Coordinates of C-alpha atoms and ligand atoms in Angstrom, one line a residue:
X1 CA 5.8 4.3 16.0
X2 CA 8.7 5.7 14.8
X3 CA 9.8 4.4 11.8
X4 CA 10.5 7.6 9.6
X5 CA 13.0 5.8 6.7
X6 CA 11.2 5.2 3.6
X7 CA 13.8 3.0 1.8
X8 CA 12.1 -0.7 0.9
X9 CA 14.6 -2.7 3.1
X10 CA 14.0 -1.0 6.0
X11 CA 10.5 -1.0 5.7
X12 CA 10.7 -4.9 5.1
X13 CA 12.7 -4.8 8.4
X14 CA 10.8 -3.0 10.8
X15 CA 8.1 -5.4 9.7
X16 CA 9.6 -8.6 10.7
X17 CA 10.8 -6.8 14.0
X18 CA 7.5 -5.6 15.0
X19 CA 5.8 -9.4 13.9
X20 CA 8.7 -11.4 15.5
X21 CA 7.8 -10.0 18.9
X22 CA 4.9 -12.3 18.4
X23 CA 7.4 -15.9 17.4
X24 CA 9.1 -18.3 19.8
X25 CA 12.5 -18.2 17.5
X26 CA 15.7 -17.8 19.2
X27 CA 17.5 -14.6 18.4
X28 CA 20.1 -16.3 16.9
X29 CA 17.7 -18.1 14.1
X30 CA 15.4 -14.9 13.7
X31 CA 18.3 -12.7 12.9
X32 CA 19.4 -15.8 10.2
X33 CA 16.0 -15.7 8.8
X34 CA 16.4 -11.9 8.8
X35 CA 19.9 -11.4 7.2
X36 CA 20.6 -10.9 3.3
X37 CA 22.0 -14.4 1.9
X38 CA 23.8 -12.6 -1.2
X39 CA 24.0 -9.9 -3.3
X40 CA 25.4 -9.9 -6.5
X41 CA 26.7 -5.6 -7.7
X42 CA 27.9 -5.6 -11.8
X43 CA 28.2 -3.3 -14.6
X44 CA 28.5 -3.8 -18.1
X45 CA 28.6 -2.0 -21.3
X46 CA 25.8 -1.6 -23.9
X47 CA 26.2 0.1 -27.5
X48 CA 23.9 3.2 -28.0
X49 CA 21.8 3.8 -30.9
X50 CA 24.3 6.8 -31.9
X51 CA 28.0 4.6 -31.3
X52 CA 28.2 5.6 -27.7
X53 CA 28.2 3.6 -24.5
X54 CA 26.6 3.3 -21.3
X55 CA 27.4 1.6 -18.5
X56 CA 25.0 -0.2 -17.1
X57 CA 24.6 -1.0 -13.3
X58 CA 22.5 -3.9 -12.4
X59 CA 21.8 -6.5 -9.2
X60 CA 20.9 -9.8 -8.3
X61 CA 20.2 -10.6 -4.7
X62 CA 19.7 -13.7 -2.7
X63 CA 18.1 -13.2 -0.2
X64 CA 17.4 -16.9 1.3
X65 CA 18.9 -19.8 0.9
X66 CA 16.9 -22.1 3.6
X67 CA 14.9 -23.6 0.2
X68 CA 16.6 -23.3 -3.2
X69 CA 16.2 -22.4 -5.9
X70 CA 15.4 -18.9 -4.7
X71 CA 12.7 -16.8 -6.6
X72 CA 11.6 -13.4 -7.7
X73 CA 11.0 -11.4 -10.7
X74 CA 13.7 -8.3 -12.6
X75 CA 13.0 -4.8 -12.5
X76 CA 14.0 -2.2 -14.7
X77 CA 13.8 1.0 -14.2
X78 CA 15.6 4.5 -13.8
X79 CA 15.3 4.4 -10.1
X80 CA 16.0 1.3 -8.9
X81 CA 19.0 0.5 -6.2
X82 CA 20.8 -2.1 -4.5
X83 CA 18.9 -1.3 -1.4
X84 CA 15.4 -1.3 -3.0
X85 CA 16.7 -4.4 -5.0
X86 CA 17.9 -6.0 -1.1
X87 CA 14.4 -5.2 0.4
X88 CA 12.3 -6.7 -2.7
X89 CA 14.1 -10.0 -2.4
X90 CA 13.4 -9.9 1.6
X91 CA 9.7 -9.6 0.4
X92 CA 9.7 -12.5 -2.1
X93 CA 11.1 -14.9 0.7
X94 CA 8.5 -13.9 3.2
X95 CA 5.9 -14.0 0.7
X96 CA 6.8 -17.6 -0.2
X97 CA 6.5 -18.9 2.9
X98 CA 3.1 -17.0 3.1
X99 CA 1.7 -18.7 0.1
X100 CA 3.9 -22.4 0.6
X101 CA 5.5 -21.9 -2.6
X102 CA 8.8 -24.0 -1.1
X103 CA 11.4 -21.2 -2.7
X104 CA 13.7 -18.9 -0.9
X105 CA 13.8 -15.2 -2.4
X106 CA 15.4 -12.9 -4.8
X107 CA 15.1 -10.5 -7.0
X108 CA 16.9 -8.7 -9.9
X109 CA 17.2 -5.2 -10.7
X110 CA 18.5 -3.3 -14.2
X111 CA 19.2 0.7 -13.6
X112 CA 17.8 1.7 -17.1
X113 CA 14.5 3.4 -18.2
X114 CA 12.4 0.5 -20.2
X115 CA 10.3 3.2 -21.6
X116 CA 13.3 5.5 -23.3
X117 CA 14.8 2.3 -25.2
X118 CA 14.0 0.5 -28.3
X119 CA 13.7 -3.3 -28.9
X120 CA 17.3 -3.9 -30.0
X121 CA 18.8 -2.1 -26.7
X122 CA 16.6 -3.6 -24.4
X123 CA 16.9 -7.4 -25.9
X124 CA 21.3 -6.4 -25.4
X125 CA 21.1 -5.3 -22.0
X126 CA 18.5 -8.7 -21.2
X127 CA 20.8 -11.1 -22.9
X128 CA 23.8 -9.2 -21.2
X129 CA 22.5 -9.3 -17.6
X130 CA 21.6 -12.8 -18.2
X131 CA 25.0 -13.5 -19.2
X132 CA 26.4 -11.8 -16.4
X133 CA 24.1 -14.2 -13.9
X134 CA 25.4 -17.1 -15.6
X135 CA 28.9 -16.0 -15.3
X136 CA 28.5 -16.2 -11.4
X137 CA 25.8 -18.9 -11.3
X138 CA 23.3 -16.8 -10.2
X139 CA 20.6 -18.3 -12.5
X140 CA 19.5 -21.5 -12.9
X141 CA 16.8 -24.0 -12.1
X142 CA 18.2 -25.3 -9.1
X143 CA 19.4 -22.4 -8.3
X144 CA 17.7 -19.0 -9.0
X145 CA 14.5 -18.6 -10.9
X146 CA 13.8 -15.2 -12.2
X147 CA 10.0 -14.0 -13.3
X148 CA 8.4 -10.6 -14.2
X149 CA 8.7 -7.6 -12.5
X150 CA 7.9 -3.7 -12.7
X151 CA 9.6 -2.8 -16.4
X152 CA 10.0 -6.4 -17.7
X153 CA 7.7 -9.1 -19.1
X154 CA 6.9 -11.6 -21.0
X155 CA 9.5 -10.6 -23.7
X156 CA 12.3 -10.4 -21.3
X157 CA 12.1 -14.0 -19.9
X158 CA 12.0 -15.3 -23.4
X159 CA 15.3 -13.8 -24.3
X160 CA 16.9 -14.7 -20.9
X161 CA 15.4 -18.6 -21.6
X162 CA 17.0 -18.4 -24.8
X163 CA 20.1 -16.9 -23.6
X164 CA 20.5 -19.4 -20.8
X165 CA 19.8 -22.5 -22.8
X166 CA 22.2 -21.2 -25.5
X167 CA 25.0 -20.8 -23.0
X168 CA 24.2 -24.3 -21.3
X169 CA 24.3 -27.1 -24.8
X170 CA 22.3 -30.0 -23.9
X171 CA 20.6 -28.7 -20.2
X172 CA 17.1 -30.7 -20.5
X173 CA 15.7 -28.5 -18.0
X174 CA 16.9 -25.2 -19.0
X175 CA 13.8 -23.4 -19.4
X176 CA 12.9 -23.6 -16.5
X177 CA 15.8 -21.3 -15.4
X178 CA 13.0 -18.1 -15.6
X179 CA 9.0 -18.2 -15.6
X180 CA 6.5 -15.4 -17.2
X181 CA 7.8 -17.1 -20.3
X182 CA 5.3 -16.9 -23.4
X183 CA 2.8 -20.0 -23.4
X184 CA 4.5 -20.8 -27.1
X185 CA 8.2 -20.7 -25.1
X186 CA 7.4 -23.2 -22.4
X187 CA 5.5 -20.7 -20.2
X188 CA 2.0 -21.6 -18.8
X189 CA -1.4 -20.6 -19.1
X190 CA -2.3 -18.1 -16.6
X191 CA 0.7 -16.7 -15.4
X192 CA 0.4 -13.6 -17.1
X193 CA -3.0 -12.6 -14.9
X194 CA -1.7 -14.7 -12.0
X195 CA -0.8 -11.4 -10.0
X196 CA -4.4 -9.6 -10.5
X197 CA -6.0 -12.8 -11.1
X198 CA -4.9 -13.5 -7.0
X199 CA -5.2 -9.7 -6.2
X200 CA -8.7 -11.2 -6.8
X201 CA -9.0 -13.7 -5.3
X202 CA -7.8 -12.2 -2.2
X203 CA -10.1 -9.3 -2.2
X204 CA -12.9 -11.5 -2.3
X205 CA -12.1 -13.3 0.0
X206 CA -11.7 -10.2 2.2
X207 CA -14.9 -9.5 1.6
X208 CA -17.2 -12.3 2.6
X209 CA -15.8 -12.2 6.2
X210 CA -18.9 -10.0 7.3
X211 CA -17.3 -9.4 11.1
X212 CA -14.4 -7.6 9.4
X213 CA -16.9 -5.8 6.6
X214 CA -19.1 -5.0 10.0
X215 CA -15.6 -3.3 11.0
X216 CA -15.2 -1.3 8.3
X217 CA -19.0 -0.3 7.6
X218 CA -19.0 -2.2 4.7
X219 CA -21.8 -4.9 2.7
X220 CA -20.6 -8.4 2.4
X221 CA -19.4 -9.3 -0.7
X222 CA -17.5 -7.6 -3.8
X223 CA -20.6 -6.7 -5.6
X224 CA -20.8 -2.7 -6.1
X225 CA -17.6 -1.7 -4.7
X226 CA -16.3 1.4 -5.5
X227 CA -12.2 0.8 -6.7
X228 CA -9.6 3.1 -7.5
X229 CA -6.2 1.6 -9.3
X230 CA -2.9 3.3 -9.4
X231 CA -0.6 1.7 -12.5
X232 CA -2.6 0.2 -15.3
X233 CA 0.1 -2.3 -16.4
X234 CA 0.2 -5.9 -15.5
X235 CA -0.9 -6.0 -12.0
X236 CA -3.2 -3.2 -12.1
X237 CA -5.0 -3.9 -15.2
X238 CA -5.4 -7.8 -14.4
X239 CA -6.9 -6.6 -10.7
X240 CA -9.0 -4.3 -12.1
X241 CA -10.5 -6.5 -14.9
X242 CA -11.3 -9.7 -12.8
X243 CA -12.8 -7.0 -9.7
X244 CA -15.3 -5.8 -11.9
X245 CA -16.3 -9.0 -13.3
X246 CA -16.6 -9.8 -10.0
X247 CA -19.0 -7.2 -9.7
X248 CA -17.0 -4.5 -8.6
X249 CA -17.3 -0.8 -10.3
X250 CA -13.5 1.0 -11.1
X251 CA -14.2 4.7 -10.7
X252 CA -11.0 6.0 -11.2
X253 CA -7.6 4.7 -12.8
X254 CA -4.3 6.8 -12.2
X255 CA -1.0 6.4 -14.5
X256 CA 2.2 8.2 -15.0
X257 CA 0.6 11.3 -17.1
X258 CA -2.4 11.5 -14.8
X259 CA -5.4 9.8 -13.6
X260 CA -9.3 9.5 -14.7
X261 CA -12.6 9.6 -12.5
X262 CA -15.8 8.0 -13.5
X263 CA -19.0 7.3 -10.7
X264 CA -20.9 5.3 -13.8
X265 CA -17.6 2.7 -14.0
X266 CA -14.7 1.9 -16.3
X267 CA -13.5 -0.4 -18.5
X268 CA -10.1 -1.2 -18.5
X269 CA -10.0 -2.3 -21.7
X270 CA -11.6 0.7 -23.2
X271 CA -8.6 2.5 -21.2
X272 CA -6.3 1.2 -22.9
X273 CA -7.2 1.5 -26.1
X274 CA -7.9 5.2 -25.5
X275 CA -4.4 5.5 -24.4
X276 CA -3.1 3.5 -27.2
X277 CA -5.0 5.8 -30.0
X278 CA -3.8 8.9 -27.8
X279 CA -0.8 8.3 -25.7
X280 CA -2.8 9.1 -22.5
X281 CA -5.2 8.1 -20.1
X282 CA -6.7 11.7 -19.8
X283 CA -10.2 13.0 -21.6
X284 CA -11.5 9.5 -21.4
X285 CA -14.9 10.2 -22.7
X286 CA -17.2 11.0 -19.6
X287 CA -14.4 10.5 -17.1
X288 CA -13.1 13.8 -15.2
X289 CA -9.2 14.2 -15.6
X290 CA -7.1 14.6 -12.3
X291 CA -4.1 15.9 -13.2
X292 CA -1.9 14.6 -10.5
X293 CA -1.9 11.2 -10.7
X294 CA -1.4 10.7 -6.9
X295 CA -4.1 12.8 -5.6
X296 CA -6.6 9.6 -7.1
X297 CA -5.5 7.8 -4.1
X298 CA -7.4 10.4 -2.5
X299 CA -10.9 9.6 -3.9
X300 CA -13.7 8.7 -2.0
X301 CA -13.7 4.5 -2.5
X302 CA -14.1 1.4 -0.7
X303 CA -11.1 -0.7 -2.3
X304 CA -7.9 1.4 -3.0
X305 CA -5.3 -0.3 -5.3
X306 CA -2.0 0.4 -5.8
X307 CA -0.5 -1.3 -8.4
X308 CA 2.6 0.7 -9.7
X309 CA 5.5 1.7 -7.4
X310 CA 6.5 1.5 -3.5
X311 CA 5.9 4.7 -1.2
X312 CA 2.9 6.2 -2.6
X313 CA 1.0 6.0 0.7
X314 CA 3.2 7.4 3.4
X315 CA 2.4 9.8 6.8
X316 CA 1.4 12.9 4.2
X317 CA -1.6 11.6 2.6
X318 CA -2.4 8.7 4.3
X319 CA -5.0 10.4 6.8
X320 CA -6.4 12.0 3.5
X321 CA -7.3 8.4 2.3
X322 CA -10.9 6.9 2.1
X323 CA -10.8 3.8 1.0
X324 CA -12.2 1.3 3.7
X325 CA -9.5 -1.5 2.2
X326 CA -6.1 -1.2 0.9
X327 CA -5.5 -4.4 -1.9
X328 CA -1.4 -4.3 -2.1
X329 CA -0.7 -4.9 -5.6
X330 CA 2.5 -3.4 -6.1
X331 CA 5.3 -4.3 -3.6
X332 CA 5.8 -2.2 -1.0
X333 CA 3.5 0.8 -1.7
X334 CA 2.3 1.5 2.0
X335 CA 5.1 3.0 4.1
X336 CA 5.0 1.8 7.9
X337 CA 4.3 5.8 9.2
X338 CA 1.5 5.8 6.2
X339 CA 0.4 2.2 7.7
X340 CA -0.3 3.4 11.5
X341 CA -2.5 6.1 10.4
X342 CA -4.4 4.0 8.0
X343 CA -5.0 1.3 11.1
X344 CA -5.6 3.7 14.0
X345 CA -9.0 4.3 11.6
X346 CA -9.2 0.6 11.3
X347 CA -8.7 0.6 7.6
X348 CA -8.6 -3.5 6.1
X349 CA -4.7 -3.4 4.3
X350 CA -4.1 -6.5 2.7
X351 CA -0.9 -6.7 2.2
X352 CA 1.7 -7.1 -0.7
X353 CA 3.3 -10.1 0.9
X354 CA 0.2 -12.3 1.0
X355 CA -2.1 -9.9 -1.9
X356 CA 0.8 -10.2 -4.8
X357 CA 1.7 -13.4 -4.4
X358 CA -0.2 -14.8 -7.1
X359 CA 2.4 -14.0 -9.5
X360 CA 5.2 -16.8 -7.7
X361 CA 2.1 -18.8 -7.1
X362 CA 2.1 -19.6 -10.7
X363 CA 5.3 -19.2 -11.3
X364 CA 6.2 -22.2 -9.6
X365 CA 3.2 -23.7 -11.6
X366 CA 5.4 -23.5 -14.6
X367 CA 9.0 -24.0 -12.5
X368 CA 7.0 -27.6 -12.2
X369 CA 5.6 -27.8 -15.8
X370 CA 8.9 -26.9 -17.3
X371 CA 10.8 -30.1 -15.0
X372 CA 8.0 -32.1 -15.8
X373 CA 8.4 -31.6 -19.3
X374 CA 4.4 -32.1 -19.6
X375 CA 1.5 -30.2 -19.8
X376 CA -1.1 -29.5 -16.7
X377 CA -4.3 -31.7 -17.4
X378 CA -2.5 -33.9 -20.5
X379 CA -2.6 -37.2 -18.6
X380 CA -6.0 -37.2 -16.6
X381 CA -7.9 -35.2 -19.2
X382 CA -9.8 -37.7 -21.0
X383 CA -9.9 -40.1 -18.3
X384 CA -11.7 -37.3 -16.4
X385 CA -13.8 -36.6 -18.9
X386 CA -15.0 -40.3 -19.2
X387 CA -16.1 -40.7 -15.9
X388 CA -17.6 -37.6 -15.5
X389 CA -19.6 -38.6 -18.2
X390 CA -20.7 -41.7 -16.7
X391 CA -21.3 -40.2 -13.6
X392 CA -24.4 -37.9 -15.5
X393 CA -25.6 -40.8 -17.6
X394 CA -26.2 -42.5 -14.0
X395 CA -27.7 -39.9 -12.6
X396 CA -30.1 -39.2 -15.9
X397 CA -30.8 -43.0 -15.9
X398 CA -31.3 -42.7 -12.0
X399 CA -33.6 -39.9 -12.1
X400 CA -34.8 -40.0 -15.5
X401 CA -34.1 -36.6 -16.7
X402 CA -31.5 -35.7 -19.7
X403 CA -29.2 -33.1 -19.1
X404 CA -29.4 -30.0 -21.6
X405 CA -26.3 -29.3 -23.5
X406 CA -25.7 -26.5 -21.4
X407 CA -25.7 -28.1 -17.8
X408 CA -23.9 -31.2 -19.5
X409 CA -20.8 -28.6 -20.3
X410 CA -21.2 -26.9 -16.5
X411 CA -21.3 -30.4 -15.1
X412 CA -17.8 -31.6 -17.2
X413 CA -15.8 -28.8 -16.9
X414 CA -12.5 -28.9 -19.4
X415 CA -9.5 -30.1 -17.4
X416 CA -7.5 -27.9 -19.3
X417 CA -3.8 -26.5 -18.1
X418 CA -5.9 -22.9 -17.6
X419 CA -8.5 -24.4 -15.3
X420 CA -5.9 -26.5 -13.8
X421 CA -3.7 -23.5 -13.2
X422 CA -6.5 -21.1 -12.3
X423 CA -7.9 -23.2 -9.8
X424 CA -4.5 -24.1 -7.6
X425 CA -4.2 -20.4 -7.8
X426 CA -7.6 -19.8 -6.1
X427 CA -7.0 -22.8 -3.7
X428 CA -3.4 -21.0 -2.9
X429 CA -4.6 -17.6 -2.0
X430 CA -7.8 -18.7 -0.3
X431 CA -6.5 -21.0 2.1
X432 CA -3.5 -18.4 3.1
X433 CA -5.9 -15.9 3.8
X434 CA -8.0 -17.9 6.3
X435 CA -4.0 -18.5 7.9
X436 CA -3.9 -14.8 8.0
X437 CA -7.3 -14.1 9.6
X438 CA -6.2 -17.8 12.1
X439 CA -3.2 -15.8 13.3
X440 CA -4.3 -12.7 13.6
X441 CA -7.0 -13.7 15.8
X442 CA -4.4 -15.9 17.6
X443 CA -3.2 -13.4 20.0
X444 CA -4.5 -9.8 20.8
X445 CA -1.2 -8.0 19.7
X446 CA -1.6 -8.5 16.4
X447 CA -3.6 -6.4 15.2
X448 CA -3.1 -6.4 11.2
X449 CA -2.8 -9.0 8.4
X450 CA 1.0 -7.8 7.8
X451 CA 1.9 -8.5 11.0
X452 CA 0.2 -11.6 10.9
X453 CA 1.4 -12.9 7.3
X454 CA 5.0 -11.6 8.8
X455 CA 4.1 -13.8 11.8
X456 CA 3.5 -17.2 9.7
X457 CA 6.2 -16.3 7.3
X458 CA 8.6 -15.9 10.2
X459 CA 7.7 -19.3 11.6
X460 CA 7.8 -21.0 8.4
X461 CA 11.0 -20.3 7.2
X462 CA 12.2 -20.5 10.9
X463 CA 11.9 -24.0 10.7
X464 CA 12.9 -25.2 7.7
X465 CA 16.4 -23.9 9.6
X466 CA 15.4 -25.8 12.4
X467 CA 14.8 -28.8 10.6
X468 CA 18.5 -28.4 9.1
X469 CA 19.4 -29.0 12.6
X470 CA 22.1 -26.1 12.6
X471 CA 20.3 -24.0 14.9
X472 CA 19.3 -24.7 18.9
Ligands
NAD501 P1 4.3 -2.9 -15.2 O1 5.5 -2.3 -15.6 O2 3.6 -3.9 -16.0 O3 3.2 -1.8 -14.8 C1 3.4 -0.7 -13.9 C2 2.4 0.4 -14.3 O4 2.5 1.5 -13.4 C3 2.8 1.0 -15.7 O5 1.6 1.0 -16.5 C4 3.3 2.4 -15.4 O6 3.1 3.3 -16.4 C5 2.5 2.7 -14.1 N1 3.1 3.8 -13.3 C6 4.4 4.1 -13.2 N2 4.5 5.2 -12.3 C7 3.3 5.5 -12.0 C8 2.7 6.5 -11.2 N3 3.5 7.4 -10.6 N4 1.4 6.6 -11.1 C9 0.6 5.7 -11.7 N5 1.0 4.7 -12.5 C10 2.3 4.6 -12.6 O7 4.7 -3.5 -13.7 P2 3.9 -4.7 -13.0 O8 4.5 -6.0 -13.3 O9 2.4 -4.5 -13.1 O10 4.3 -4.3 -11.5 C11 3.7 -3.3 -10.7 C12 4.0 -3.5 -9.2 O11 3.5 -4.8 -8.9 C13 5.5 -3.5 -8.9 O12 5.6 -3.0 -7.5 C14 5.9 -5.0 -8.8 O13 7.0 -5.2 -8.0 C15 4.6 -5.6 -8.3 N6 4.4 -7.0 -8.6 C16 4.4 -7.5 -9.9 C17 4.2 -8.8 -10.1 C18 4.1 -9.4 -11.5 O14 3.8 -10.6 -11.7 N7 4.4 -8.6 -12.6 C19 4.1 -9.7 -9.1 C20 4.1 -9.2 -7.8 C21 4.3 -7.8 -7.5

């Protein structure tokens, strides 16, 4: 294995080389599949706080176009490029074939630190960029759909909404331009834990395949794992919170200043709030600091998650790492050199393009909420409450028992836009796992769920081209 380059894009590249050894495309279609669609370079100038301006450089890029509108969430940050921005949007197209989310991909990037600006800059240089995508018609709800990413959140999509709808008068489906709205500005229950919540998901499901736990000398199940997190924002601290209700134990979290160790277990709420009250993560009462937030990757654990940035496990540490399974939760964390080390010791990686994908999962939830102008759950509610009902009266008149309160509310679950949400989620990252595991055990060369979720992605999007009829 050679790969050496670090950059995202050619990371995301050797990995559809190496899984479309492994497809029946033409060269021809796989290098379509493979190619950047678009890529939108701009600048523009914000006002300082002191009468001085920056310029601003920023991206959009498209990176397929065989399903529209394409999909994928804005960064901000310090260090972001048009290459790293080029190799995200590669991911989000693979990763929505992955999950059958029918979008191509994208994704957005702002060159600013999120972290060194107030409110009034960053709502500027949101409403600006948004501006900027309108100006070339690179946003849209038929068109391009942008969500959350790394620096950006909630916030942000409302002021892009509102900046898109003010600049198109009269556009009944304008909010659905961006998702990670706000549920009170037409976003949807769910989507804000939708990345962790299917970091979950997946994990567990990882975990009750006892030939691949027998693998890795692991118990079936998540109960009493042992998982580290790197980045306690949105990904990290939603994985972490629904893995130990799950019944897995977080011994250490790692964040920018540093990172915390605790055997007994902690609470990432309790994290939090220390940090809040003290700006850091550090002397967490009975955790032991580690300085250097990276070496936590290094602690002995049986589910490793990263959750902040890309690179952080690359040929250096990577044979230093103990964690039996590697839970992709930011996007392109595990460098392909880091990768083969990690595999020749048979370490499970479950990858970002199948493990993150909760986050467009839901997303398209509320892309079809905001068209449908409706609520999940508004229409069927009370008619599925009915006959739920009169399914337990016939079963208490049948047996003649009477249902407590209790079972009555376990047996008529709320078909509320959560549940309804929650549940498509769990249905969406459950059933592409077992496609996963189904193609990796398809043929002896692939040896990884990478390759393998490369593999199905590859195909899929393969032939939506085919089925345009433009290739042999
Ligand atoms: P976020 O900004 O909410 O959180 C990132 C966290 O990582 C922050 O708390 C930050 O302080 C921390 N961090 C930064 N540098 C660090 C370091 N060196 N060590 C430890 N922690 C560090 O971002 P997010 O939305 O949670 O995204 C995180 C990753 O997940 C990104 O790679 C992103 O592309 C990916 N992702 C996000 C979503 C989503 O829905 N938000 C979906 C799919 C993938």
């Amino acid at each position: 294995m050679s790969q050496t380059q670090n950059g995202l894009l050619a990371s995301v590249d050797y990995y559809f080389d190496e899984a479309a050894r492994f497809v029946k495309l033409s060269p021809d279609l796989l290098k379509q599949v493979k190619a950047v669609n678009s890529v939108y370079r701009f600048q523009f100038p914000v006002r300082q706080r002191d009468g001085s301006i920056q310029v601003i450089s920023a991206w959009r890029v498209q990176h397929s176009h065989h399903r529209l509108p394409v999909k994928g969430g804005i960064r901000y940050s310090p260090l972001v490029d048009e290459e790293e921005v080029m190799g995200l949007a590669a991911l989000m197209t693979y990763k929505c074939a992955v999950v059958d989310v029918p979008f191509g991909g994208a994704k957005g990037g702002v060159q600013v630190d999120p972290h060194a600006l107030d409110i009034d800059q960053l709502e500027r240089i949101t409403r600006r960029y948004t501006a900027e995508l309108v100006k070339k018609n690179f946003i849209g709800p038929g068109v391009d759909v942008p969500a959350p990413d790394y620096g950006t959140g909630e916030r942000e999509m409302s002021w892009i909404a509102d900046t898109y709808a003010a600049l198109n008068p009269g556009h009944l489906d304008a909010f659905a331009c961006v998702t990670g709205k706000p549920t009170t500005q037409n976003g949807i229950h769910g989507r804000r834990e939708a990345t962790g919540r299917g970091l979950f998901f997946a994990v567990r499901e990882a975990c009750l395949q006892t030939a691949d736990m027998k693998v890795l000398g692991l118990a079936p199940g998540l109960a009493d794992k042992r998982v580290v997190v790197q980045g306690l924002g949105n990904v990290g601290y939603h994985a972490a919170k629904f893995c130990r209700e799950g019944g897995a134990v977080i011994v250490a979290v790692a964040e920018r200043e540093g990172a915390i160790y605790k055997p007994s277990g902690l609470d990432e709420d309790a994290v939090l709030a220390h940090r809040k009250a003290t700006g850091s993560i550090l002397n967490f009462p009975g955790a032991t600091n580690i300085p250097r937030s990276l070496d936590a990757l290094e602690l002995d654990c049986d589910i490793l998650i990263p959750a902040a940035l890309e690179n952080q496990i690359t040929s250096e540490n990577a044979p230093r790492i103990r964690a039996r399974i590697i839970l992709e939760g930011a996007n392109g964390p595990t460098t392909p050199d880091g990768e083969a080390i990690l595999l020749e010791r048979n370490t499970l990686i479950i990858p970002d393009v199948y493990a993150n994908a909760g986050g467009v999962t839901v997303s398209y939830f509320e892309w079809l909420k905001n068209l449908a102008h409706i609520k999940f759950g508004r229409l069927e509610k009370r008619n599925a409450l009915a006959s739920a009902r009169r399914m337990l009266q016939a079963v208490e008149w049948a047996s003649g028992t009477t249902f407590t309160d209790v079972q009555r509310a376990e047996l008529m679950p709320e078909l509320d836009e959560a549940t309804i949400v929650n549940s498509g989620l769990e249905e969406t990252m459950v059933s592409a796992y077992h496609e996963l595991l189904a193609t990796r055990d398809r043929e002896p060369g692939i040896r990884d769920l990478r390759t393998a979720a490369f593999v199905n992605a590859i195909e899929k999007v393969g032939q939506s081209y085919l089925e345009l009829g433009i290739f042999p």
